[in-house]
Short mmCIF file of N, CA, C and O in Angstrom, two decimals:
data_model
loop_
_atom_site.label_atom_id
_atom_site.label_comp_id
_atom_site.label_asym_id
_atom_site.label_seq_id
_atom_site.Cartn_x
_atom_site.Cartn_y
_atom_site.Cartn_z
N LEU L 1 94.43 -26.10 84.52
CA LEU L 1 93.39 -27.09 84.72
C LEU L 1 92.10 -26.46 85.25
O LEU L 1 91.02 -26.95 84.96
N GLU L 2 92.23 -25.39 86.03
CA GLU L 2 91.03 -24.78 86.61
C GLU L 2 90.09 -24.25 85.54
O GLU L 2 88.88 -24.43 85.64
N GLN L 3 90.64 -23.63 84.50
CA GLN L 3 89.78 -23.10 83.44
C GLN L 3 89.11 -24.23 82.68
O GLN L 3 87.92 -24.16 82.36
N TRP L 4 89.85 -25.30 82.39
CA TRP L 4 89.26 -26.45 81.70
C TRP L 4 88.18 -27.09 82.57
O TRP L 4 87.14 -27.50 82.08
N ARG L 5 88.45 -27.19 83.88
CA ARG L 5 87.44 -27.72 84.80
C ARG L 5 86.18 -26.87 84.75
O ARG L 5 85.07 -27.38 84.62
N ASP L 6 86.36 -25.56 84.84
CA ASP L 6 85.21 -24.66 84.82
C ASP L 6 84.45 -24.75 83.51
O ASP L 6 83.21 -24.73 83.49
N ASP L 7 85.16 -24.88 82.39
CA ASP L 7 84.49 -25.03 81.09
C ASP L 7 83.68 -26.32 81.05
O ASP L 7 82.53 -26.33 80.59
N ALA L 8 84.28 -27.41 81.51
CA ALA L 8 83.57 -28.69 81.51
C ALA L 8 82.36 -28.65 82.45
O ALA L 8 81.29 -29.17 82.11
N LEU L 9 82.51 -28.03 83.61
CA LEU L 9 81.38 -27.91 84.54
C LEU L 9 80.25 -27.09 83.92
O LEU L 9 79.07 -27.43 84.08
N HIS L 10 80.61 -26.05 83.20
CA HIS L 10 79.59 -25.24 82.52
C HIS L 10 78.81 -26.10 81.51
O HIS L 10 77.57 -26.02 81.46
N LEU L 11 79.52 -26.90 80.74
CA LEU L 11 78.84 -27.78 79.78
C LEU L 11 77.92 -28.78 80.49
O LEU L 11 76.78 -28.99 80.07
N ILE L 12 78.42 -29.39 81.53
CA ILE L 12 77.61 -30.35 82.28
C ILE L 12 76.37 -29.66 82.87
O ILE L 12 75.26 -30.18 82.76
N ASP L 13 76.57 -28.50 83.46
CA ASP L 13 75.47 -27.80 84.12
C ASP L 13 74.42 -27.29 83.13
O ASP L 13 73.25 -27.21 83.48
N THR L 14 74.84 -26.94 81.92
CA THR L 14 73.89 -26.33 80.99
C THR L 14 73.35 -27.29 79.93
O THR L 14 72.25 -27.06 79.42
N LEU L 15 74.08 -28.35 79.60
CA LEU L 15 73.66 -29.20 78.49
C LEU L 15 73.20 -30.60 78.88
O LEU L 15 72.57 -31.29 78.09
N VAL L 16 73.52 -31.02 80.09
CA VAL L 16 73.27 -32.41 80.48
C VAL L 16 72.26 -32.46 81.62
O VAL L 16 72.39 -31.72 82.60
N THR L 17 71.27 -33.33 81.47
CA THR L 17 70.36 -33.59 82.58
C THR L 17 70.68 -34.97 83.13
O THR L 17 71.02 -35.88 82.40
N GLY L 18 70.61 -35.09 84.42
CA GLY L 18 70.90 -36.38 85.03
C GLY L 18 72.38 -36.58 85.28
O GLY L 18 73.20 -35.72 85.01
N PRO L 19 72.71 -37.76 85.78
CA PRO L 19 74.10 -38.06 86.12
C PRO L 19 74.96 -38.26 84.88
O PRO L 19 74.46 -38.59 83.81
N VAL L 20 76.25 -38.06 85.05
CA VAL L 20 77.21 -38.22 83.95
C VAL L 20 78.25 -39.27 84.29
O VAL L 20 78.50 -39.56 85.47
N ILE L 21 78.83 -39.85 83.26
CA ILE L 21 79.96 -40.76 83.40
C ILE L 21 81.17 -40.01 82.85
O ILE L 21 81.17 -39.57 81.70
N LEU L 22 82.18 -39.83 83.69
CA LEU L 22 83.39 -39.13 83.28
C LEU L 22 84.48 -40.13 82.93
O LEU L 22 84.68 -41.11 83.65
N VAL L 23 85.16 -39.87 81.83
CA VAL L 23 86.26 -40.72 81.39
C VAL L 23 87.45 -39.82 81.13
O VAL L 23 87.32 -38.78 80.48
N GLY L 24 88.62 -40.18 81.66
CA GLY L 24 89.80 -39.36 81.45
C GLY L 24 91.06 -40.18 81.41
O GLY L 24 91.16 -41.25 81.99
N SER L 25 92.04 -39.65 80.69
CA SER L 25 93.35 -40.27 80.59
C SER L 25 94.41 -39.18 80.73
O SER L 25 94.24 -38.08 80.21
N SER L 26 95.46 -39.47 81.43
CA SER L 26 96.56 -38.54 81.63
C SER L 26 96.05 -37.25 82.25
O SER L 26 95.38 -37.30 83.29
N MET L 27 96.28 -36.11 81.65
CA MET L 27 95.81 -34.86 82.23
C MET L 27 94.28 -34.83 82.30
O MET L 27 93.70 -34.27 83.22
N GLY L 28 93.63 -35.47 81.35
CA GLY L 28 92.18 -35.58 81.38
C GLY L 28 91.69 -36.36 82.59
O GLY L 28 90.58 -36.14 83.07
N GLY L 29 92.52 -37.27 83.08
CA GLY L 29 92.17 -38.00 84.29
C GLY L 29 92.15 -37.08 85.50
O GLY L 29 91.27 -37.17 86.35
N TRP L 30 93.11 -36.17 85.58
CA TRP L 30 93.12 -35.18 86.65
C TRP L 30 91.93 -34.24 86.52
O TRP L 30 91.29 -33.90 87.51
N LEU L 31 91.64 -33.83 85.29
CA LEU L 31 90.50 -32.96 85.04
C LEU L 31 89.20 -33.65 85.48
O LEU L 31 88.36 -33.05 86.14
N MET L 32 89.07 -34.93 85.13
CA MET L 32 87.90 -35.71 85.52
C MET L 32 87.74 -35.74 87.04
O MET L 32 86.63 -35.57 87.57
N LEU L 33 88.84 -35.91 87.76
CA LEU L 33 88.76 -35.95 89.23
C LEU L 33 88.35 -34.59 89.80
O LEU L 33 87.56 -34.53 90.75
N LEU L 34 88.86 -33.51 89.23
CA LEU L 34 88.47 -32.17 89.69
C LEU L 34 86.98 -31.92 89.44
O LEU L 34 86.30 -31.33 90.28
N ILE L 35 86.48 -32.39 88.32
CA ILE L 35 85.05 -32.24 88.01
C ILE L 35 84.23 -33.05 89.00
O ILE L 35 83.22 -32.58 89.53
N ALA L 36 84.65 -34.27 89.26
CA ALA L 36 83.92 -35.14 90.20
C ALA L 36 83.89 -34.54 91.60
O ALA L 36 82.88 -34.61 92.29
N LEU L 37 84.99 -33.92 92.01
CA LEU L 37 85.02 -33.28 93.32
C LEU L 37 84.10 -32.06 93.38
O LEU L 37 83.50 -31.78 94.42
N ALA L 38 83.97 -31.36 92.26
CA ALA L 38 83.14 -30.16 92.23
C ALA L 38 81.65 -30.48 92.15
O ALA L 38 80.82 -29.70 92.63
N ARG L 39 81.28 -31.60 91.54
CA ARG L 39 79.87 -31.95 91.36
C ARG L 39 79.61 -33.44 91.68
O ARG L 39 79.13 -34.19 90.85
N PRO L 40 79.93 -33.88 92.89
CA PRO L 40 79.77 -35.30 93.21
C PRO L 40 78.35 -35.82 93.03
O PRO L 40 78.15 -36.99 92.67
N GLU L 41 77.38 -34.96 93.23
CA GLU L 41 75.97 -35.39 93.08
C GLU L 41 75.59 -35.65 91.62
O GLU L 41 74.58 -36.30 91.36
N ARG L 42 76.37 -35.18 90.68
CA ARG L 42 76.08 -35.34 89.25
C ARG L 42 76.80 -36.54 88.63
O ARG L 42 76.59 -36.86 87.48
N ILE L 43 77.67 -37.19 89.38
CA ILE L 43 78.53 -38.22 88.82
C ILE L 43 77.97 -39.62 89.07
O ILE L 43 77.74 -40.02 90.20
N ALA L 44 77.75 -40.34 87.95
CA ALA L 44 77.30 -41.73 88.04
C ALA L 44 78.49 -42.68 88.15
O ALA L 44 78.43 -43.69 88.84
N ALA L 45 79.56 -42.35 87.44
CA ALA L 45 80.75 -43.20 87.44
C ALA L 45 81.92 -42.41 86.88
O ALA L 45 81.73 -41.42 86.17
N ILE L 46 83.11 -42.88 87.23
CA ILE L 46 84.32 -42.33 86.63
C ILE L 46 85.19 -43.48 86.15
O ILE L 46 85.19 -44.56 86.74
N ALA L 47 85.88 -43.26 85.06
CA ALA L 47 86.81 -44.25 84.52
C ALA L 47 88.09 -43.51 84.14
O ALA L 47 88.04 -42.54 83.40
N ARG L 48 89.18 -43.97 84.66
CA ARG L 48 90.45 -43.31 84.34
C ARG L 48 91.42 -44.34 83.79
O ARG L 48 91.33 -45.52 84.07
N ARG L 49 92.34 -43.85 83.02
CA ARG L 49 93.34 -44.72 82.46
C ARG L 49 94.67 -44.44 83.12
O ARG L 49 95.06 -45.11 84.04
N ASP L 50 95.35 -43.43 82.72
CA ASP L 50 96.68 -43.14 83.23
C ASP L 50 96.68 -41.70 83.73
O ASP L 50 96.40 -40.79 82.97
N LEU L 51 96.99 -41.50 85.00
CA LEU L 51 97.00 -40.15 85.54
C LEU L 51 98.34 -39.47 85.34
O LEU L 51 98.59 -38.39 85.85
N GLY L 52 99.22 -40.08 84.59
CA GLY L 52 100.45 -39.42 84.20
C GLY L 52 101.53 -39.46 85.26
O GLY L 52 101.53 -40.29 86.16
N PHE L 53 102.43 -38.52 85.16
CA PHE L 53 103.66 -38.51 85.94
C PHE L 53 103.48 -37.93 87.34
O PHE L 53 104.25 -38.22 88.24
N ALA L 54 102.47 -37.11 87.55
CA ALA L 54 102.31 -36.40 88.83
C ALA L 54 102.28 -37.32 90.05
O ALA L 54 102.89 -37.01 91.06
N PRO L 55 101.57 -38.48 90.02
CA PRO L 55 101.59 -39.34 91.22
C PRO L 55 102.99 -39.84 91.56
O PRO L 55 103.32 -39.99 92.72
N VAL L 56 103.81 -40.07 90.55
CA VAL L 56 105.18 -40.53 90.80
C VAL L 56 105.97 -39.43 91.51
O VAL L 56 106.70 -39.68 92.46
N VAL L 57 105.81 -38.20 91.06
CA VAL L 57 106.49 -37.07 91.68
C VAL L 57 106.04 -36.90 93.12
O VAL L 57 106.85 -36.71 94.03
N ALA L 58 104.73 -36.98 93.36
CA ALA L 58 104.20 -36.84 94.71
C ALA L 58 104.70 -37.96 95.62
O ALA L 58 105.05 -37.72 96.77
N ALA L 59 104.73 -39.18 95.11
CA ALA L 59 105.22 -40.31 95.90
C ALA L 59 106.70 -40.14 96.24
O ALA L 59 107.12 -40.38 97.37
N ARG L 60 107.48 -39.70 95.27
CA ARG L 60 108.91 -39.48 95.52
C ARG L 60 109.11 -38.41 96.58
O ARG L 60 109.96 -38.54 97.47
N ALA L 61 108.33 -37.33 96.53
CA ALA L 61 108.43 -36.27 97.52
C ALA L 61 108.08 -36.78 98.91
O ALA L 61 108.74 -36.44 99.89
N ALA L 62 107.06 -37.63 99.00
CA ALA L 62 106.66 -38.19 100.30
C ALA L 62 107.75 -39.09 100.85
O ALA L 62 108.04 -39.07 102.05
N ILE L 63 108.39 -39.87 99.99
CA ILE L 63 109.49 -40.74 100.43
C ILE L 63 110.66 -39.90 100.92
O ILE L 63 111.25 -40.17 101.97
N ASP L 64 110.99 -38.84 100.18
CA ASP L 64 112.09 -37.96 100.58
C ASP L 64 111.79 -37.27 101.91
O ASP L 64 112.67 -37.15 102.77
N ASP L 65 110.56 -36.83 102.10
CA ASP L 65 110.16 -36.18 103.36
C ASP L 65 110.27 -37.16 104.53
O ASP L 65 110.75 -36.80 105.62
N ALA L 66 109.82 -38.39 104.33
CA ALA L 66 109.89 -39.40 105.39
C ALA L 66 111.35 -39.71 105.74
O ALA L 66 111.69 -39.85 106.92
N ALA L 67 112.18 -39.80 104.72
CA ALA L 67 113.61 -40.08 104.96
C ALA L 67 114.25 -38.92 105.74
O ALA L 67 115.04 -39.14 106.66
N ALA L 68 113.92 -37.70 105.38
CA ALA L 68 114.47 -36.53 106.07
C ALA L 68 114.02 -36.50 107.53
O ALA L 68 114.80 -36.19 108.43
N ALA L 69 112.74 -36.83 107.76
CA ALA L 69 112.21 -36.84 109.13
C ALA L 69 112.88 -37.92 109.96
O ALA L 69 113.07 -37.76 111.17
N ALA L 70 113.27 -39.02 109.32
CA ALA L 70 113.94 -40.12 110.03
C ALA L 70 115.43 -39.84 110.18
O ALA L 70 116.14 -40.65 110.80
N GLY L 71 115.91 -38.76 109.60
CA GLY L 71 117.32 -38.40 109.71
C GLY L 71 118.22 -39.19 108.78
O GLY L 71 119.41 -39.31 109.02
N GLU L 72 117.66 -39.69 107.71
CA GLU L 72 118.47 -40.47 106.75
C GLU L 72 119.05 -39.59 105.68
O GLU L 72 118.57 -38.61 105.30
#
């Protein structure tokens, strides 16, 4: 994702003047968020659809960690 982010940032920095609207779905949604974090001053809006499976995995890990801390 880092290389794709860097490629997209290069395009934005060299070809686009003014703010941009980022749209992403699934892995592109994660890429869009990384771009927005790297250039918040250039972002007019973001629109995402489905960020895929990763949030489910992260949520499950957080639940498991909380259960372990509670001794369950």
